[in-house]
Coordinates of C-alpha atoms in Angstrom, one line a residue:
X59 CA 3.3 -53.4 -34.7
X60 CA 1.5 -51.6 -32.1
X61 CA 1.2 -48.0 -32.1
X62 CA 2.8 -46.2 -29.3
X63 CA 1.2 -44.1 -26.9
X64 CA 2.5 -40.6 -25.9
X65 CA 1.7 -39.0 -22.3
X66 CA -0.2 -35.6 -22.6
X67 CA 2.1 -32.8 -23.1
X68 CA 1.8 -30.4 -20.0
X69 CA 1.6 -27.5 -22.0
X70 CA -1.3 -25.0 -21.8
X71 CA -3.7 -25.9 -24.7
X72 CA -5.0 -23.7 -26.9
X73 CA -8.5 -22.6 -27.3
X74 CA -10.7 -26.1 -29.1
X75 CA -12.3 -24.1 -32.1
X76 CA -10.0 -21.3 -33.0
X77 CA -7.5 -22.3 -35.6
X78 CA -4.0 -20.6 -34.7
X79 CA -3.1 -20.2 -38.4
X80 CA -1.6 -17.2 -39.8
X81 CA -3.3 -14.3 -40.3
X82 CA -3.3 -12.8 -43.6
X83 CA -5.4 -9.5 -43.3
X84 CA -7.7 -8.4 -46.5
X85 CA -9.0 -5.3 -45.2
X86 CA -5.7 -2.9 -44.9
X87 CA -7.9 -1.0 -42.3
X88 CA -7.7 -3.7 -39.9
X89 CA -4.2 -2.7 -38.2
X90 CA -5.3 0.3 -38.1
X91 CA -8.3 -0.7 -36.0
X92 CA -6.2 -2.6 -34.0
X93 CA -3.0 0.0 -33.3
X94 CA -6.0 2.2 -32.6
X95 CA -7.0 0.2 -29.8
X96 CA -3.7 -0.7 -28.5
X97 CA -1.7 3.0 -28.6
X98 CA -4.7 4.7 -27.1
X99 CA -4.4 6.2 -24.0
X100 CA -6.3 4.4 -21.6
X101 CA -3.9 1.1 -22.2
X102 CA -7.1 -1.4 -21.7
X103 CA -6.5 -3.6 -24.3
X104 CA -2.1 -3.7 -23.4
X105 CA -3.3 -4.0 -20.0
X106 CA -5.2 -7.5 -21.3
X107 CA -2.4 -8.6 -23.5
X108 CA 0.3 -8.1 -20.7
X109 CA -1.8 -9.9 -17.7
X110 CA -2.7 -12.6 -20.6
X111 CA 0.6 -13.3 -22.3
X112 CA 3.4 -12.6 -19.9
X113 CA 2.0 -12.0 -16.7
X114 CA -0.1 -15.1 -16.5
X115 CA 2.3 -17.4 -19.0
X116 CA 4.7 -19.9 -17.8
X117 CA 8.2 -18.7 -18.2
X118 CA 9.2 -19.2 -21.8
X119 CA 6.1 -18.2 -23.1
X120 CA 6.2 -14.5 -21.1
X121 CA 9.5 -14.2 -22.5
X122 CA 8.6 -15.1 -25.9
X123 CA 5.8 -12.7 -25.5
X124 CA 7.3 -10.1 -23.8
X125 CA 9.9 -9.9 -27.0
X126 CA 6.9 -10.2 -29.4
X127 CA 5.3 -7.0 -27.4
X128 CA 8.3 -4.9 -27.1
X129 CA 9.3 -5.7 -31.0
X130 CA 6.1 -4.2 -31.9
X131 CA 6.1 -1.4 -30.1
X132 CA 9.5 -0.6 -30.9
X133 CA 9.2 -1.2 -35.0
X134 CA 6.0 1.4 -34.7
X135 CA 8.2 3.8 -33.0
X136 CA 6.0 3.3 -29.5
X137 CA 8.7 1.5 -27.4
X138 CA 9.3 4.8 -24.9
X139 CA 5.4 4.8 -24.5
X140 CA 5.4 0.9 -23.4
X141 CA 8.2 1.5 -21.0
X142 CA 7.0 4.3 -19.5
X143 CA 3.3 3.1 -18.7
X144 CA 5.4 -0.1 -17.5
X145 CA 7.4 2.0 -15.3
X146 CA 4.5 4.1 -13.8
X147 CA 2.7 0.5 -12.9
X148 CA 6.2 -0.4 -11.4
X149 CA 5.9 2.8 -9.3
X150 CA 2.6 2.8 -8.1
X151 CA 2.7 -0.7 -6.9
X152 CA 5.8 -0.3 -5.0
X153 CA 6.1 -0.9 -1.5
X154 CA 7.5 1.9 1.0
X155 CA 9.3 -0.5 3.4
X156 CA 11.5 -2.6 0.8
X157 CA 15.2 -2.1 0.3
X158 CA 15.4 -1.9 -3.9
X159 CA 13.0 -0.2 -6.1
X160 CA 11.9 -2.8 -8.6
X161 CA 10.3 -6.3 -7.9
X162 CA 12.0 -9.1 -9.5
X163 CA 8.8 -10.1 -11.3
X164 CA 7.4 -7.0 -12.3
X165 CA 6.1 -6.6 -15.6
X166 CA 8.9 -3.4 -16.4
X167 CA 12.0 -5.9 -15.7
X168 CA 10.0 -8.5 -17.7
X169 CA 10.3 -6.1 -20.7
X170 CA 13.6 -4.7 -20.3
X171 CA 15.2 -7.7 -19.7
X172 CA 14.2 -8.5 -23.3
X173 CA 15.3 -4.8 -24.4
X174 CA 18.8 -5.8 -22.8
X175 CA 19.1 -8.8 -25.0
X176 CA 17.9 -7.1 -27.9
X177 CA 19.8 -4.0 -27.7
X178 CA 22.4 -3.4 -24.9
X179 CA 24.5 -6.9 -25.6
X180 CA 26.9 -5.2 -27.7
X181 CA 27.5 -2.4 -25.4
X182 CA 27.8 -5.3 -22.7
X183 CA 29.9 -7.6 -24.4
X184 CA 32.2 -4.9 -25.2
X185 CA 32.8 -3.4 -22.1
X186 CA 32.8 -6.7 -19.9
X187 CA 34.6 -9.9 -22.1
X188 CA 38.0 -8.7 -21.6
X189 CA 37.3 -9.2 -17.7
X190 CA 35.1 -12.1 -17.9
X191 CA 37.4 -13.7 -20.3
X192 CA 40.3 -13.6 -17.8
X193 CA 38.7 -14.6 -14.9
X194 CA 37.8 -18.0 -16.1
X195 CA 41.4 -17.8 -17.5
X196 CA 43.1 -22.0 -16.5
X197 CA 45.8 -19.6 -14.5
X198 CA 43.0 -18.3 -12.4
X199 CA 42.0 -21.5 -11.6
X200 CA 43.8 -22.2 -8.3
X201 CA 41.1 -19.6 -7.3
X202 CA 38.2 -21.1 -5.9
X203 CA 35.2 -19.2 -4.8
X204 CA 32.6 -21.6 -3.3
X205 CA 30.5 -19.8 -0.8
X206 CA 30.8 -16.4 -0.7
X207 CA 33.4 -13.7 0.5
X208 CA 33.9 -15.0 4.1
X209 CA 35.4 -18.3 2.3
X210 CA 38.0 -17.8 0.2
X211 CA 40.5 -20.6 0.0
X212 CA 42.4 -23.0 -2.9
X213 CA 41.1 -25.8 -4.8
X214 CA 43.1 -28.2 -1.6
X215 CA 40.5 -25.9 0.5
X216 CA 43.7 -25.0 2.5
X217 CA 43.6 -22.0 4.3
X218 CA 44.8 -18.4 2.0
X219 CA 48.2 -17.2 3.4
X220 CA 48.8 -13.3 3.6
X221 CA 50.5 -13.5 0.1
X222 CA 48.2 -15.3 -1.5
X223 CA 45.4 -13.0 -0.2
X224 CA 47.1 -10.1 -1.4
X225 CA 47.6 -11.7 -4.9
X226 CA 43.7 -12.5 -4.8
X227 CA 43.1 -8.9 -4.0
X228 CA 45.0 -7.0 -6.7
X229 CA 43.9 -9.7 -9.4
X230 CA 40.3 -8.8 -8.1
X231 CA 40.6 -4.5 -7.9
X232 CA 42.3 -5.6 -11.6
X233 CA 39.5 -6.6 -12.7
X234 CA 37.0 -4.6 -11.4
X235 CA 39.0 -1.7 -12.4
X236 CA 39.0 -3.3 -16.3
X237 CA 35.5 -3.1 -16.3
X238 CA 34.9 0.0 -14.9
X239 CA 36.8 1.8 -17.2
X240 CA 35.6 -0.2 -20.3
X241 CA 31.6 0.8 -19.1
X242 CA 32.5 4.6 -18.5
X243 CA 34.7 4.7 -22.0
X244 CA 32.6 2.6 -23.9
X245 CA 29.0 4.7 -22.8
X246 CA 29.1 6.3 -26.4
X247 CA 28.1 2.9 -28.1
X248 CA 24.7 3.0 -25.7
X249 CA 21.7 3.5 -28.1
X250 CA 19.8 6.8 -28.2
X251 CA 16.6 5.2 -27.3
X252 CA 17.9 3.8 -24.3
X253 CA 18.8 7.6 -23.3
X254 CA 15.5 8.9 -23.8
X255 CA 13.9 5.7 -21.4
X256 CA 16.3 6.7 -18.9
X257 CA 15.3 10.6 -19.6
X258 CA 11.5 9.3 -18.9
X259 CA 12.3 7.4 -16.0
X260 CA 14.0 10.4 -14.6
X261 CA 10.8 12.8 -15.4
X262 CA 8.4 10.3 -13.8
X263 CA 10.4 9.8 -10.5
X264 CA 10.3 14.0 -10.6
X265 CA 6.9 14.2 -11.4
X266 CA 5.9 12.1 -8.7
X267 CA 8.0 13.8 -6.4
X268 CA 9.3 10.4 -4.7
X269 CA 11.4 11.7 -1.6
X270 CA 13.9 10.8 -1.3
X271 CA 17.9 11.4 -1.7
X272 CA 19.5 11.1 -5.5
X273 CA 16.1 8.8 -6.0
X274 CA 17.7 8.8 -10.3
X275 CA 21.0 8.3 -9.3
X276 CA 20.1 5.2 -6.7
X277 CA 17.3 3.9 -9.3
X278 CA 19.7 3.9 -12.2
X279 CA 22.4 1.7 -10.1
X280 CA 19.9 -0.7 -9.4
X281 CA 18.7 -1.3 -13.1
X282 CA 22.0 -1.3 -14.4
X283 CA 24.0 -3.2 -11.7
X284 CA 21.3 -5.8 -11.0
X285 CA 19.1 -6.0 -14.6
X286 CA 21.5 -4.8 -16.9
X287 CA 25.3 -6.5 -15.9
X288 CA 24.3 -9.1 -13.4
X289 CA 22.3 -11.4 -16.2
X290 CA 25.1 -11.6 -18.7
X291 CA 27.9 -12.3 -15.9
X292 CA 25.2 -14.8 -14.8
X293 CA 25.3 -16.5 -18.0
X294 CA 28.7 -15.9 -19.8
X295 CA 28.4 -19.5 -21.2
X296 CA 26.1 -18.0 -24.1
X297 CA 28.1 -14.7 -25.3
X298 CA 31.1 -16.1 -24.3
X299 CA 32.6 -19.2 -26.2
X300 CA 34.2 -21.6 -23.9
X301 CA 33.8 -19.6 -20.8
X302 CA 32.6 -22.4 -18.7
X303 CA 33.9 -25.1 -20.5
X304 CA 36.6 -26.2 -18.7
X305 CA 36.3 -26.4 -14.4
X306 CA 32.7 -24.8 -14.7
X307 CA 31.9 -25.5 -11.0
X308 CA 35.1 -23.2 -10.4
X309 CA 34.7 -20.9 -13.0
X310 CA 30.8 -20.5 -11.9
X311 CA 31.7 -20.0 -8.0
X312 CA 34.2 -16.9 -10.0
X313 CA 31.8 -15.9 -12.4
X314 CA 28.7 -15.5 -9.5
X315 CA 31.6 -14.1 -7.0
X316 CA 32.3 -11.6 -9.1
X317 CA 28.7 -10.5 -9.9
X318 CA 28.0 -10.6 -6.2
X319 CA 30.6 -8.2 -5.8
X320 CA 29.6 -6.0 -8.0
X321 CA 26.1 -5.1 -7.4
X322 CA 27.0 -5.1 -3.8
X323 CA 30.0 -2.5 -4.3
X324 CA 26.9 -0.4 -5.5
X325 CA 24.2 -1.0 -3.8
X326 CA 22.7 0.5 -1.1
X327 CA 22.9 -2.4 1.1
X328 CA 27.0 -2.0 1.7
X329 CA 27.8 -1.7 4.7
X330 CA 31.5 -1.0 6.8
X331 CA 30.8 -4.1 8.1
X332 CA 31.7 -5.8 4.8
X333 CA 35.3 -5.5 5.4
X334 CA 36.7 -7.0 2.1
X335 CA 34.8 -4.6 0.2
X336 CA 36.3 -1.7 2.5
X337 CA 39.5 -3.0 1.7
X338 CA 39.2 -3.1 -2.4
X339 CA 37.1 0.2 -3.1
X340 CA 40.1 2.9 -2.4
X341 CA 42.0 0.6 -4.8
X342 CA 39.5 0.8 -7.9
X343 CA 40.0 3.1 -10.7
X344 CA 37.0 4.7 -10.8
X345 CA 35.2 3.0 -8.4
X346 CA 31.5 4.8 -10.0
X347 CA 31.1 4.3 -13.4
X348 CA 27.5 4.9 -13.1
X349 CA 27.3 8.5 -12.4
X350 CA 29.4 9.3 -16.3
X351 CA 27.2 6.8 -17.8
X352 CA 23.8 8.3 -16.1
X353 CA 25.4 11.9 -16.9
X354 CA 26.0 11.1 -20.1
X355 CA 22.3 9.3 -21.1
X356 CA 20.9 12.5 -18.8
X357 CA 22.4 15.4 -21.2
X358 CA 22.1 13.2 -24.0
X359 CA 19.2 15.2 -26.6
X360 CA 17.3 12.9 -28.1
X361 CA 16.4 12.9 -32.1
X362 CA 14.3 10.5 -33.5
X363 CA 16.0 9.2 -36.6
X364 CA 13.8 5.9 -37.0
X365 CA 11.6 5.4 -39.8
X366 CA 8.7 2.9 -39.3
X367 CA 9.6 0.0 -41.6
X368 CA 5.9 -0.8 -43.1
X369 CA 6.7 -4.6 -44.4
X370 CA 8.7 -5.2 -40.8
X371 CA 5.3 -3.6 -38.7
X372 CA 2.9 -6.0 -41.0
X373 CA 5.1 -9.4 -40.4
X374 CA 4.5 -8.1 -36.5
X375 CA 1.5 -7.5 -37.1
X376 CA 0.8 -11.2 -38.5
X377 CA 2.9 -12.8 -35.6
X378 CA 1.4 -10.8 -33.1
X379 CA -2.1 -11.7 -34.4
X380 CA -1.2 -15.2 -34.1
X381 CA -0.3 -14.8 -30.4
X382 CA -3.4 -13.3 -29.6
X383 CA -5.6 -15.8 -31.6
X384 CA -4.2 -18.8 -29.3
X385 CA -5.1 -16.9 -26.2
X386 CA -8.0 -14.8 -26.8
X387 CA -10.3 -16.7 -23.9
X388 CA -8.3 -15.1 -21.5
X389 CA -7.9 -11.9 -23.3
X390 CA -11.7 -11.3 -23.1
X391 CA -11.5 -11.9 -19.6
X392 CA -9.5 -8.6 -19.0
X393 CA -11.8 -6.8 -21.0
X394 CA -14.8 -4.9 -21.6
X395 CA -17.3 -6.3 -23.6
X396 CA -17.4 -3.9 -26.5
X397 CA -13.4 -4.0 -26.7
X398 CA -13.6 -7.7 -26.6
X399 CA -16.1 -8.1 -29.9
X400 CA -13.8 -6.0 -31.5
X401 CA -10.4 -7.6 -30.7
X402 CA -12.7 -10.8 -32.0
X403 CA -13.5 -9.1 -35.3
X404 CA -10.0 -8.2 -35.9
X405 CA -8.0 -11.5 -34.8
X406 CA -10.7 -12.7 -37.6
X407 CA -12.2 -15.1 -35.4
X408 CA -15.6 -16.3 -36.1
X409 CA -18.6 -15.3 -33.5
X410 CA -20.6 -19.0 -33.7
X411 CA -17.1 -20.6 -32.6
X412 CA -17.6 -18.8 -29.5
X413 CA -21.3 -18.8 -28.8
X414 CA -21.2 -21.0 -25.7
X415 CA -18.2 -18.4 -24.0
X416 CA -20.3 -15.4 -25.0
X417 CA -23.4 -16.8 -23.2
X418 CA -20.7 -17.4 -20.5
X419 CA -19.9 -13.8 -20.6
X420 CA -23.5 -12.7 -20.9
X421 CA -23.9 -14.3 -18.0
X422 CA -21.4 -13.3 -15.9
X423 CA -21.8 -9.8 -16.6
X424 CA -25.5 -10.4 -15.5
X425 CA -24.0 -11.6 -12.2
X426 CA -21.8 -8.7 -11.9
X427 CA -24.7 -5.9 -12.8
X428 CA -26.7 -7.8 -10.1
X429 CA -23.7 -7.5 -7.6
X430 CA -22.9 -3.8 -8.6
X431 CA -26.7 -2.7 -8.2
X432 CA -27.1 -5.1 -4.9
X433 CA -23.1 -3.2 -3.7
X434 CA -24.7 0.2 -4.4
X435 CA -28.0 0.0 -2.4
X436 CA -26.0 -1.9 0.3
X437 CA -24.1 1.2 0.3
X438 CA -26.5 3.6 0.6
X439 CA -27.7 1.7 3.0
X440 CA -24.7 1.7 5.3
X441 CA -24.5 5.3 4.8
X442 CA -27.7 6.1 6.0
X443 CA -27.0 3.5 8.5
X444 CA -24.2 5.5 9.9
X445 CA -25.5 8.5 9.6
X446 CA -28.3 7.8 11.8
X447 CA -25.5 6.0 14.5
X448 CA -24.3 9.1 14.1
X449 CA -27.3 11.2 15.3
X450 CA -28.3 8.6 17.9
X451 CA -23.9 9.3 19.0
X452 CA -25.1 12.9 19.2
X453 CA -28.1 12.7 21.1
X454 CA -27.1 10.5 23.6
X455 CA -24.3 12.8 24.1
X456 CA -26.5 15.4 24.5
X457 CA -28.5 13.6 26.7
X458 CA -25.5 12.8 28.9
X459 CA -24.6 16.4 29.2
X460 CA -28.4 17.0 30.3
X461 CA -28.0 14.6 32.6
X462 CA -25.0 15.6 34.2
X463 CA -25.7 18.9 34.1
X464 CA -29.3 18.4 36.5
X465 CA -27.3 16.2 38.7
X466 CA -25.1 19.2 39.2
X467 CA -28.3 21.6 40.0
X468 CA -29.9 19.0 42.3
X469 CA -26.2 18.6 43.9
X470 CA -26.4 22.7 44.6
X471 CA -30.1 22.8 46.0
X472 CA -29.3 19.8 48.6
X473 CA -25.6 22.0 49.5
X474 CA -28.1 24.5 50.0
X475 CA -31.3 23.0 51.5
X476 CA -28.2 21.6 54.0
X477 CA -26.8 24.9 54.6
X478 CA -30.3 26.6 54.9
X479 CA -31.3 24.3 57.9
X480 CA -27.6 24.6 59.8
X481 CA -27.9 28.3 59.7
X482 CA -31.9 28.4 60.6
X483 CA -33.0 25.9 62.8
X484 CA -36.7 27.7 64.0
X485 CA -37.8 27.6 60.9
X486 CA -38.4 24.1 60.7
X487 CA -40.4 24.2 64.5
X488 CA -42.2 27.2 62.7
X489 CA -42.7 25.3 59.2
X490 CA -44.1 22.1 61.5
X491 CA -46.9 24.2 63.6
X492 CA -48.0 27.0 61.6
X493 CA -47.2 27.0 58.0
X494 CA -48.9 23.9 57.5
X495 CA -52.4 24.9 58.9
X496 CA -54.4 27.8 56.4
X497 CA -54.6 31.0 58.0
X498 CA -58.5 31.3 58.8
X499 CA -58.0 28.6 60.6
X500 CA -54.7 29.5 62.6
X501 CA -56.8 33.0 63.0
X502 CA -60.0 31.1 64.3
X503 CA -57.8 29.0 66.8
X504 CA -56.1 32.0 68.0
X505 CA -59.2 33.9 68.7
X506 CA -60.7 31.3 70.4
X507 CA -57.8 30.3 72.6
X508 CA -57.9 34.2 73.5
X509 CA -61.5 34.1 74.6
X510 CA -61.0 31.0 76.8
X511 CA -57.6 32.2 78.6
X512 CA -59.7 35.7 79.4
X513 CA -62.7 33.7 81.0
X514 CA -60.4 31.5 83.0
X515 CA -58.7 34.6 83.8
X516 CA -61.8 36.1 85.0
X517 CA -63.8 32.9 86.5
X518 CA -60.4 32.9 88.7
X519 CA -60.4 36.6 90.2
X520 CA -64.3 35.8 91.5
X521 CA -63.7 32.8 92.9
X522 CA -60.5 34.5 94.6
X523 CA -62.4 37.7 95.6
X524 CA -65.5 34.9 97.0
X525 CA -62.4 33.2 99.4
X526 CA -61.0 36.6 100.4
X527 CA -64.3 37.7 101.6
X528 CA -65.0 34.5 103.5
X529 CA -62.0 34.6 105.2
X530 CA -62.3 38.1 105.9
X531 CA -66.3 37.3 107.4
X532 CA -64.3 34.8 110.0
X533 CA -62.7 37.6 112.2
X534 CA -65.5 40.1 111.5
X535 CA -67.3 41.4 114.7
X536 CA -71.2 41.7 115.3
X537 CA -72.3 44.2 116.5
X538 CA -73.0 42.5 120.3
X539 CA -69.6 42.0 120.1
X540 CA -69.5 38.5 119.9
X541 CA -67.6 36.8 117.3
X542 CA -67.9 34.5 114.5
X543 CA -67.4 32.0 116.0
X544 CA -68.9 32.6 119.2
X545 CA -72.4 33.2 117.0
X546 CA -71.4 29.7 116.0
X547 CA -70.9 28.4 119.1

């Protein structure tokens, strides 16, 4: 007979050489050691488990862990401390353009859904069973709910007369009206711890000063409406025997109807568009149940009557140990290398078994100096970088302002070179002949042209006076009496 052969299972496997056994710890020191390192205030090594076990799990493994995580915080009287550092993550990663305050995956709703299951069922079950348990009634049945509000119609799919609209109406503000009534009344059976998270939530959104309108009041709605009631109408099967036993596809189409109206009755997304809601909310009995049960959690004081149960905080100890143990690889990853040796030294794991991850690590956080020191002189060097772009900005600036600013002086002395030759023109005959030539020189030439025009001037009166003379000696008598020109003759 042949032995069969099993596919691998697709489960994450644990780590090869560390034994997932239970932990029995000898040294009574050791959760000390480790509450130490996980209540302190800096949250490293939370911040490690959290990515490690729920944030980076598949699905049934976060919510194991997530219920594991809150447990222990809760049994060492912590769980207000986990919720809030949850909350201020959910906070501080949140988006100022979305429509609802909490992501559907955050790590916050991750934990509270498992502080719903654990804590706020009975208050739950109480308050919405008697409603749940007659809307999947058989004589509600003729009901049928398939896709929404806009399509409401009989299990024939023939259209809904007025009458039988109006019965569908009142059997629905009946209902709603039941388990309004039943959340306000029923508010006392609420835990005290669940009044001081809501008390912390309230402080944080003040402290941060988030602007916005009744931020507690609209915040509330949405955990409670969405997180808190909207899971267990989701999945009545499990707290309610035989709910969906009988027509499930019908009784599902009511049950998800009916939580769809709901959260949208109270939500900020309700618009007078939405005329069937319109129609049913003057009709409700107390249409806001969430503003007695926020009032009430909000005045609520808060006295801590737990008393840490030592044997229950060792057995979570043990089981949170074990958790650890199968996924400490990836816990060291999220932290520091002195925090990781000791979460090794107290999960009693053995060094040698991990001698080949720790020259992993060694190496790595070789890498990593080398990349911080090689970040930090690239820095400085783009700083100095930029500061001398800077100065070269600055004195090309300047040198632009320069330069315009002789462009503008050369632009004056050519308006007024221009305007000096309009108004003057001898100046530039003058500048041509005689400022040109030195003045010895211009004296010399005047001197000499002076001399000449006086010798002309008197070379011409003698030859003048000569021909005046002769012309007088023509007609002059001799003495005989003859002429001139009879002595010629």
């Amino acid at each position: 007979m042949t032995e069969e052969i099993y596919p691998p299972s697709l489960d994450l496997p644990s780590p090869r050489y560390i034994e997932s056994l239970e932990f029995q710890p000898t040294d009574p020191k050791i959760k000390e050691k480790f509450d130490k390192l996980l209540f302190s205030n800096d949250h490293v090594l939370l911040e490690a488990l959290t990515q490690t076990l729920i944030i980076r799990s598949p699905c049934e493994e976060a919510t194991k862990n997530a219920h594991e995580i809150m447990m222990y915080y809760f049994h060492h009287g912590r769980m207000n401390s986990l919720f809030t550092w949850a909350f201020e993550k959910e906070l501080c990663n949140k988006g100022q353009e979305t429509n609802t305050f909490f992501s559907p995956d955050s790590l916050f709703l991750q934990l509270y859904h498992e502080y719903a299951k654990e804590f706020l069922m009975n208050y739950l079950l109480t308050s919405l069973k008697p409603s749940l348990e007659e809307l999947v009634k058989p004589q509600s049945r003729r009901i049928s709910l398939s896709s929404g509000i806009q399509s409401l119609s009989f299990d024939d799919e023939s259209q809904l007369s007025k009458e039988d609209y109006k019965a569908f109406q009142d059997f629905l503000v009946r209902l709603i009206s039941q388990c309004n009534d039943n959340l306000s009344n029923n508010c006392h059976d609420l835990p005290q711890h669940f009044s001081q998270l809501i008390q912390s939530i309230s402080a944080i959104l003040r402290s941060h000063r988030v602007n916005k309108r009744d931020i507690v009041k609209s915040v509330f709605r949405e955990l409670f409406y969405n997180y808190t009631l909207s899971p267990l109408i989701t999945n009545a099967e499990k707290y309610i025997p035989g709910a969906c036993s009988i027509d499930y596809i019908n009784n599902r189409y009511r049950l998800n109807f009916f939580r769809t109206t709901l959260e949208n009755l109270h939500s900020r997304d309700c618009h007078p568009q939405d005329n069937f809601l319109f129609e049913i909310m003057p009709l409700i009995s107390n249409p806001d149940p969430c503003n007695d049960i926020l009032s009430y959690l909000l005045k609520l004081p808060y006295e801590e009557k737990y008393q840490i149960d030592t044997i229950q905080c060792h057995q979570d100890f043990n089981t949170f140990i074990v958790i650890i143990k199968e996924n400490i690889l990836t816990t060291l990853d999220f932290l520091p290398r002195r925090i990781g040796d000791d979460l090794i030294d107290l999960v009693g794991a053995c060094h040698f078994v991990l001698d080949d991850y720790q020259i992993y690590r060694s190496l790595m956080d070789s890498i990593n100096l080398y990349n911080e020191d090689y970040n930090t002189q690239m820095c400085k060097s783009i700083a100095i970088l930029d500061h001398t772009k800077n100065e070269i900005k600055t004195l090309e600036k300047q040198f632009l302002k320069l330069q315009k600013s002789l462009n503008k002086i050369q632009n004056e002395n050519l308006e007024m070179q221009t305007k000096l030759e309009l108004t003057k023109p001898f100046s530039i005959v003058l500048e041509n002949k005689y400022q040109k030539i030195p003045f010895d020189i211009y004296l010399l030439k005047h001197e000499e042209s002076t001399t000449l025009s006086r010798k002309k001037s008197d070379n011409y009166s003698l030859q003048s006076d000569d021909k005046t003379k002769k012309g007088f000696g023509l007609f002059k008598r001799n003495k005989k009496g003859n002429s001139h020109k009879d002595s010629i003759k």
